[in-house]
Amino acid sequence: MKKGEWKNLTNEEKKIILEKGTEFPHSGIYNNHFESGIYSCKQCNSPLFTSKDKFNSNCGWPSFEDEVYDSIEKVIDSDGKRTEIICKNCKGHLGHLFLNENLTTKNKRYCVNSISINFKDES
């Protein structure tokens, strides 16, 4: 799938990506996944994160301290308190951004639903 092409999503993927749902903590396939490669948007295949920015935050969801340059849009969540992160290309829901938790040197945690992303290794 090339950038700009949309994928047919399963009902579970639609619930998270299109309806802004959240998968259960510790249930996603990428939560404890630490191979080298690129994480891309499940819906449009745009690159979002690299494995060098992934870290174990023990929060139950994949966590990254930075994004691929200018790939993610940040908007105030419907609760008015959190910052939602969405794919800049297709507007699919990814998760939330948390700041100032002192978990990384960049002091950012992109908390992402595994179901919103795909992984491709560097080989």
JSON list of C-alpha atoms in Angstrom, two decimals:
[
{"chain": "A", "resi": 1, "resn": "MET", "atom": "CA", "xyz": [0.00, 0.00, 0.00]},
{"chain": "A", "resi": 2, "resn": "LYS", "atom": "CA", "xyz": [1.36, 3.41, -0.93]},
{"chain": "A", "resi": 3, "resn": "LYS", "atom": "CA", "xyz": [1.01, 6.67, 0.97]},
{"chain": "A", "resi": 4, "resn": "GLY", "atom": "CA", "xyz": [-2.37, 8.22, 0.23]},
{"chain": "A", "resi": 5, "resn": "GLU", "atom": "CA", "xyz": [-4.09, 4.85, -0.33]},
{"chain": "A", "resi": 6, "resn": "TRP", "atom": "CA", "xyz": [-6.63, 3.94, 2.34]},
{"chain": "A", "resi": 7, "resn": "LYS", "atom": "CA", "xyz": [-6.95, 0.41, 3.66]},
{"chain": "A", "resi": 8, "resn": "ASN", "atom": "CA", "xyz": [-10.20, -1.41, 4.33]},
{"chain": "A", "resi": 9, "resn": "LEU", "atom": "CA", "xyz": [-10.33, -1.63, 8.10]},
{"chain": "A", "resi": 10, "resn": "THR", "atom": "CA", "xyz": [-11.78, -4.35, 10.32]},
{"chain": "A", "resi": 11, "resn": "ASN", "atom": "CA", "xyz": [-14.56, -3.40, 12.73]},
{"chain": "A", "resi": 12, "resn": "GLU", "atom": "CA", "xyz": [-12.06, -3.38, 15.62]},
{"chain": "A", "resi": 13, "resn": "GLU", "atom": "CA", "xyz": [-9.67, -1.11, 13.65]},
{"chain": "A", "resi": 14, "resn": "LYS", "atom": "CA", "xyz": [-12.55, 1.23, 12.74]},
{"chain": "A", "resi": 15, "resn": "LYS", "atom": "CA", "xyz": [-13.52, 1.50, 16.43]},
{"chain": "A", "resi": 16, "resn": "ILE", "atom": "CA", "xyz": [-10.02, 2.72, 17.35]},
{"chain": "A", "resi": 17, "resn": "ILE", "atom": "CA", "xyz": [-8.86, 4.60, 14.24]},
{"chain": "A", "resi": 18, "resn": "LEU", "atom": "CA", "xyz": [-12.09, 6.20, 13.02]},
{"chain": "A", "resi": 19, "resn": "GLU", "atom": "CA", "xyz": [-14.17, 6.39, 16.21]},
{"chain": "A", "resi": 20, "resn": "LYS", "atom": "CA", "xyz": [-11.27, 7.40, 18.49]},
{"chain": "A", "resi": 21, "resn": "GLY", "atom": "CA", "xyz": [-11.44, 4.35, 20.72]},
{"chain": "A", "resi": 22, "resn": "THR", "atom": "CA", "xyz": [-8.72, 2.90, 22.94]},
{"chain": "A", "resi": 23, "resn": "GLU", "atom": "CA", "xyz": [-7.53, -0.69, 23.06]},
{"chain": "A", "resi": 24, "resn": "PHE", "atom": "CA", "xyz": [-7.20, -2.40, 26.42]},
{"chain": "A", "resi": 25, "resn": "PRO", "atom": "CA", "xyz": [-3.85, -1.79, 28.14]},
{"chain": "A", "resi": 26, "resn": "HIS", "atom": "CA", "xyz": [-1.19, -4.47, 27.66]},
{"chain": "A", "resi": 27, "resn": "SER", "atom": "CA", "xyz": [-3.24, -6.06, 24.85]},
{"chain": "A", "resi": 28, "resn": "GLY", "atom": "CA", "xyz": [-1.56, -4.63, 21.74]},
{"chain": "A", "resi": 29, "resn": "ILE", "atom": "CA", "xyz": [1.03, -6.52, 19.70]},
{"chain": "A", "resi": 30, "resn": "TYR", "atom": "CA", "xyz": [3.50, -3.62, 19.74]},
{"chain": "A", "resi": 31, "resn": "ASN", "atom": "CA", "xyz": [3.43, -2.86, 23.47]},
{"chain": "A", "resi": 32, "resn": "ASN", "atom": "CA", "xyz": [6.52, -4.98, 24.19]},
{"chain": "A", "resi": 33, "resn": "HIS", "atom": "CA", "xyz": [7.91, -4.95, 20.66]},
{"chain": "A", "resi": 34, "resn": "PHE", "atom": "CA", "xyz": [11.47, -3.61, 20.30]},
{"chain": "A", "resi": 35, "resn": "GLU", "atom": "CA", "xyz": [12.77, -4.67, 16.88]},
{"chain": "A", "resi": 36, "resn": "SER", "atom": "CA", "xyz": [14.48, -2.13, 14.58]},
{"chain": "A", "resi": 37, "resn": "GLY", "atom": "CA", "xyz": [12.24, -0.58, 11.98]},
{"chain": "A", "resi": 38, "resn": "ILE", "atom": "CA", "xyz": [9.49, 1.87, 11.16]},
{"chain": "A", "resi": 39, "resn": "TYR", "atom": "CA", "xyz": [5.97, 2.11, 12.57]},
{"chain": "A", "resi": 40, "resn": "SER", "atom": "CA", "xyz": [3.44, 3.42, 10.06]},
{"chain": "A", "resi": 41, "resn": "CYS", "atom": "CA", "xyz": [-0.24, 4.34, 10.04]},
{"chain": "A", "resi": 42, "resn": "LYS", "atom": "CA", "xyz": [-2.46, 1.26, 9.71]},
{"chain": "A", "resi": 43, "resn": "GLN", "atom": "CA", "xyz": [-4.94, 3.17, 7.54]},
{"chain": "A", "resi": 44, "resn": "CYS", "atom": "CA", "xyz": [-2.73, 5.01, 5.01]},
{"chain": "A", "resi": 45, "resn": "ASN", "atom": "CA", "xyz": [0.79, 3.59, 5.54]},
{"chain": "A", "resi": 46, "resn": "SER", "atom": "CA", "xyz": [2.44, 6.95, 6.28]},
{"chain": "A", "resi": 47, "resn": "PRO", "atom": "CA", "xyz": [5.59, 6.57, 8.44]},
{"chain": "A", "resi": 48, "resn": "LEU", "atom": "CA", "xyz": [4.94, 7.82, 11.98]},
{"chain": "A", "resi": 49, "resn": "PHE", "atom": "CA", "xyz": [7.62, 6.55, 14.38]},
{"chain": "A", "resi": 50, "resn": "THR", "atom": "CA", "xyz": [11.00, 4.84, 14.31]},
{"chain": "A", "resi": 51, "resn": "SER", "atom": "CA", "xyz": [12.14, 2.10, 16.66]},
{"chain": "A", "resi": 52, "resn": "LYS", "atom": "CA", "xyz": [14.97, 4.35, 17.93]},
{"chain": "A", "resi": 53, "resn": "ASP", "atom": "CA", "xyz": [12.31, 6.55, 19.56]},
{"chain": "A", "resi": 54, "resn": "LYS", "atom": "CA", "xyz": [10.35, 3.67, 21.13]},
{"chain": "A", "resi": 55, "resn": "PHE", "atom": "CA", "xyz": [10.74, 3.06, 24.84]},
{"chain": "A", "resi": 56, "resn": "ASN", "atom": "CA", "xyz": [9.19, 0.98, 27.61]},
{"chain": "A", "resi": 57, "resn": "SER", "atom": "CA", "xyz": [7.00, 3.32, 29.63]},
{"chain": "A", "resi": 58, "resn": "ASN", "atom": "CA", "xyz": [5.15, 0.52, 31.48]},
{"chain": "A", "resi": 59, "resn": "CYS", "atom": "CA", "xyz": [1.84, 2.25, 30.66]},
{"chain": "A", "resi": 60, "resn": "GLY", "atom": "CA", "xyz": [0.35, -0.65, 28.67]},
{"chain": "A", "resi": 61, "resn": "TRP", "atom": "CA", "xyz": [0.59, 0.90, 25.20]},
{"chain": "A", "resi": 62, "resn": "PRO", "atom": "CA", "xyz": [3.48, 1.42, 22.77]},
{"chain": "A", "resi": 63, "resn": "SER", "atom": "CA", "xyz": [5.34, 4.61, 23.70]},
{"chain": "A", "resi": 64, "resn": "PHE", "atom": "CA", "xyz": [7.56, 6.81, 21.57]},
{"chain": "A", "resi": 65, "resn": "GLU", "atom": "CA", "xyz": [9.50, 9.91, 22.57]},
{"chain": "A", "resi": 66, "resn": "ASP", "atom": "CA", "xyz": [9.28, 11.51, 19.11]},
{"chain": "A", "resi": 67, "resn": "GLU", "atom": "CA", "xyz": [7.58, 11.23, 15.73]},
{"chain": "A", "resi": 68, "resn": "VAL", "atom": "CA", "xyz": [8.86, 11.04, 12.18]},
{"chain": "A", "resi": 69, "resn": "TYR", "atom": "CA", "xyz": [9.20, 14.69, 11.18]},
{"chain": "A", "resi": 70, "resn": "ASP", "atom": "CA", "xyz": [5.83, 16.42, 10.79]},
{"chain": "A", "resi": 71, "resn": "SER", "atom": "CA", "xyz": [3.82, 13.19, 10.51]},
{"chain": "A", "resi": 72, "resn": "ILE", "atom": "CA", "xyz": [1.41, 13.69, 13.40]},
{"chain": "A", "resi": 73, "resn": "GLU", "atom": "CA", "xyz": [-1.23, 16.30, 14.09]},
{"chain": "A", "resi": 74, "resn": "LYS", "atom": "CA", "xyz": [-1.94, 17.24, 17.69]},
{"chain": "A", "resi": 75, "resn": "VAL", "atom": "CA", "xyz": [-5.43, 18.36, 18.73]},
{"chain": "A", "resi": 76, "resn": "ILE", "atom": "CA", "xyz": [-7.15, 18.94, 22.04]},
{"chain": "A", "resi": 77, "resn": "ASP", "atom": "CA", "xyz": [-9.10, 15.79, 22.92]},
{"chain": "A", "resi": 78, "resn": "SER", "atom": "CA", "xyz": [-12.87, 15.90, 23.37]},
{"chain": "A", "resi": 79, "resn": "ASP", "atom": "CA", "xyz": [-12.28, 15.78, 27.16]},
{"chain": "A", "resi": 80, "resn": "GLY", "atom": "CA", "xyz": [-10.51, 19.16, 26.89]},
{"chain": "A", "resi": 81, "resn": "LYS", "atom": "CA", "xyz": [-7.59, 17.90, 28.98]},
{"chain": "A", "resi": 82, "resn": "ARG", "atom": "CA", "xyz": [-5.49, 15.58, 26.84]},
{"chain": "A", "resi": 83, "resn": "THR", "atom": "CA", "xyz": [-3.77, 16.04, 23.49]},
{"chain": "A", "resi": 84, "resn": "GLU", "atom": "CA", "xyz": [-4.97, 13.59, 20.86]},
{"chain": "A", "resi": 85, "resn": "ILE", "atom": "CA", "xyz": [-2.52, 12.49, 18.18]},
{"chain": "A", "resi": 86, "resn": "ILE", "atom": "CA", "xyz": [-3.75, 11.74, 14.68]},
{"chain": "A", "resi": 87, "resn": "CYS", "atom": "CA", "xyz": [-2.06, 10.82, 11.42]},
{"chain": "A", "resi": 88, "resn": "LYS", "atom": "CA", "xyz": [-1.45, 14.05, 9.53]},
{"chain": "A", "resi": 89, "resn": "ASN", "atom": "CA", "xyz": [-2.12, 12.33, 6.20]},
{"chain": "A", "resi": 90, "resn": "CYS", "atom": "CA", "xyz": [-5.42, 10.47, 6.79]},
{"chain": "A", "resi": 91, "resn": "LYS", "atom": "CA", "xyz": [-6.57, 11.91, 10.17]},
{"chain": "A", "resi": 92, "resn": "GLY", "atom": "CA", "xyz": [-6.76, 8.45, 11.77]},
{"chain": "A", "resi": 93, "resn": "HIS", "atom": "CA", "xyz": [-6.72, 8.35, 15.58]},
{"chain": "A", "resi": 94, "resn": "LEU", "atom": "CA", "xyz": [-3.44, 7.04, 17.04]},
{"chain": "A", "resi": 95, "resn": "GLY", "atom": "CA", "xyz": [-3.59, 7.82, 20.75]},
{"chain": "A", "resi": 96, "resn": "HIS", "atom": "CA", "xyz": [-2.44, 10.70, 22.95]},
{"chain": "A", "resi": 97, "resn": "LEU", "atom": "CA", "xyz": [0.63, 12.82, 23.66]},
{"chain": "A", "resi": 98, "resn": "PHE", "atom": "CA", "xyz": [1.77, 13.34, 27.24]},
{"chain": "A", "resi": 99, "resn": "LEU", "atom": "CA", "xyz": [4.39, 15.91, 28.25]},
{"chain": "A", "resi": 100, "resn": "ASN", "atom": "CA", "xyz": [6.60, 16.55, 31.26]},
{"chain": "A", "resi": 101, "resn": "GLU", "atom": "CA", "xyz": [6.49, 13.06, 32.75]},
{"chain": "A", "resi": 102, "resn": "ASN", "atom": "CA", "xyz": [10.31, 12.91, 33.00]},
{"chain": "A", "resi": 103, "resn": "LEU", "atom": "CA", "xyz": [10.46, 9.51, 31.28]},
{"chain": "A", "resi": 104, "resn": "THR", "atom": "CA", "xyz": [12.80, 10.52, 28.44]},
{"chain": "A", "resi": 105, "resn": "THR", "atom": "CA", "xyz": [15.26, 13.27, 27.62]},
{"chain": "A", "resi": 106, "resn": "LYS", "atom": "CA", "xyz": [12.73, 14.83, 25.22]},
{"chain": "A", "resi": 107, "resn": "ASN", "atom": "CA", "xyz": [10.11, 14.69, 27.98]},
{"chain": "A", "resi": 108, "resn": "LYS", "atom": "CA", "xyz": [7.40, 13.50, 25.59]},
{"chain": "A", "resi": 109, "resn": "ARG", "atom": "CA", "xyz": [5.41, 10.27, 25.42]},
{"chain": "A", "resi": 110, "resn": "TYR", "atom": "CA", "xyz": [3.39, 9.48, 22.34]},
{"chain": "A", "resi": 111, "resn": "CYS", "atom": "CA", "xyz": [1.05, 6.81, 23.72]},
{"chain": "A", "resi": 112, "resn": "VAL", "atom": "CA", "xyz": [-0.20, 4.82, 20.72]},
{"chain": "A", "resi": 113, "resn": "ASN", "atom": "CA", "xyz": [-2.77, 2.10, 20.14]},
{"chain": "A", "resi": 114, "resn": "SER", "atom": "CA", "xyz": [-1.05, -0.92, 18.56]},
{"chain": "A", "resi": 115, "resn": "ILE", "atom": "CA", "xyz": [-4.09, -1.41, 16.37]},
{"chain": "A", "resi": 116, "resn": "SER", "atom": "CA", "xyz": [-3.49, 2.02, 14.77]},
{"chain": "A", "resi": 117, "resn": "ILE", "atom": "CA", "xyz": [-0.02, 1.14, 13.47]},
{"chain": "A", "resi": 118, "resn": "ASN", "atom": "CA", "xyz": [1.92, -1.39, 11.41]},
{"chain": "A", "resi": 119, "resn": "PHE", "atom": "CA", "xyz": [5.58, -2.30, 11.73]},
{"chain": "A", "resi": 120, "resn": "LYS", "atom": "CA", "xyz": [8.17, -2.91, 9.03]},
{"chain": "A", "resi": 121, "resn": "ASP", "atom": "CA", "xyz": [11.64, -4.11, 10.01]},
{"chain": "A", "resi": 122, "resn": "GLU", "atom": "CA", "xyz": [14.78, -2.48, 8.61]},
{"chain": "A", "resi": 123, "resn": "SER", "atom": "CA", "xyz": [15.99, -5.55, 6.72]}
]
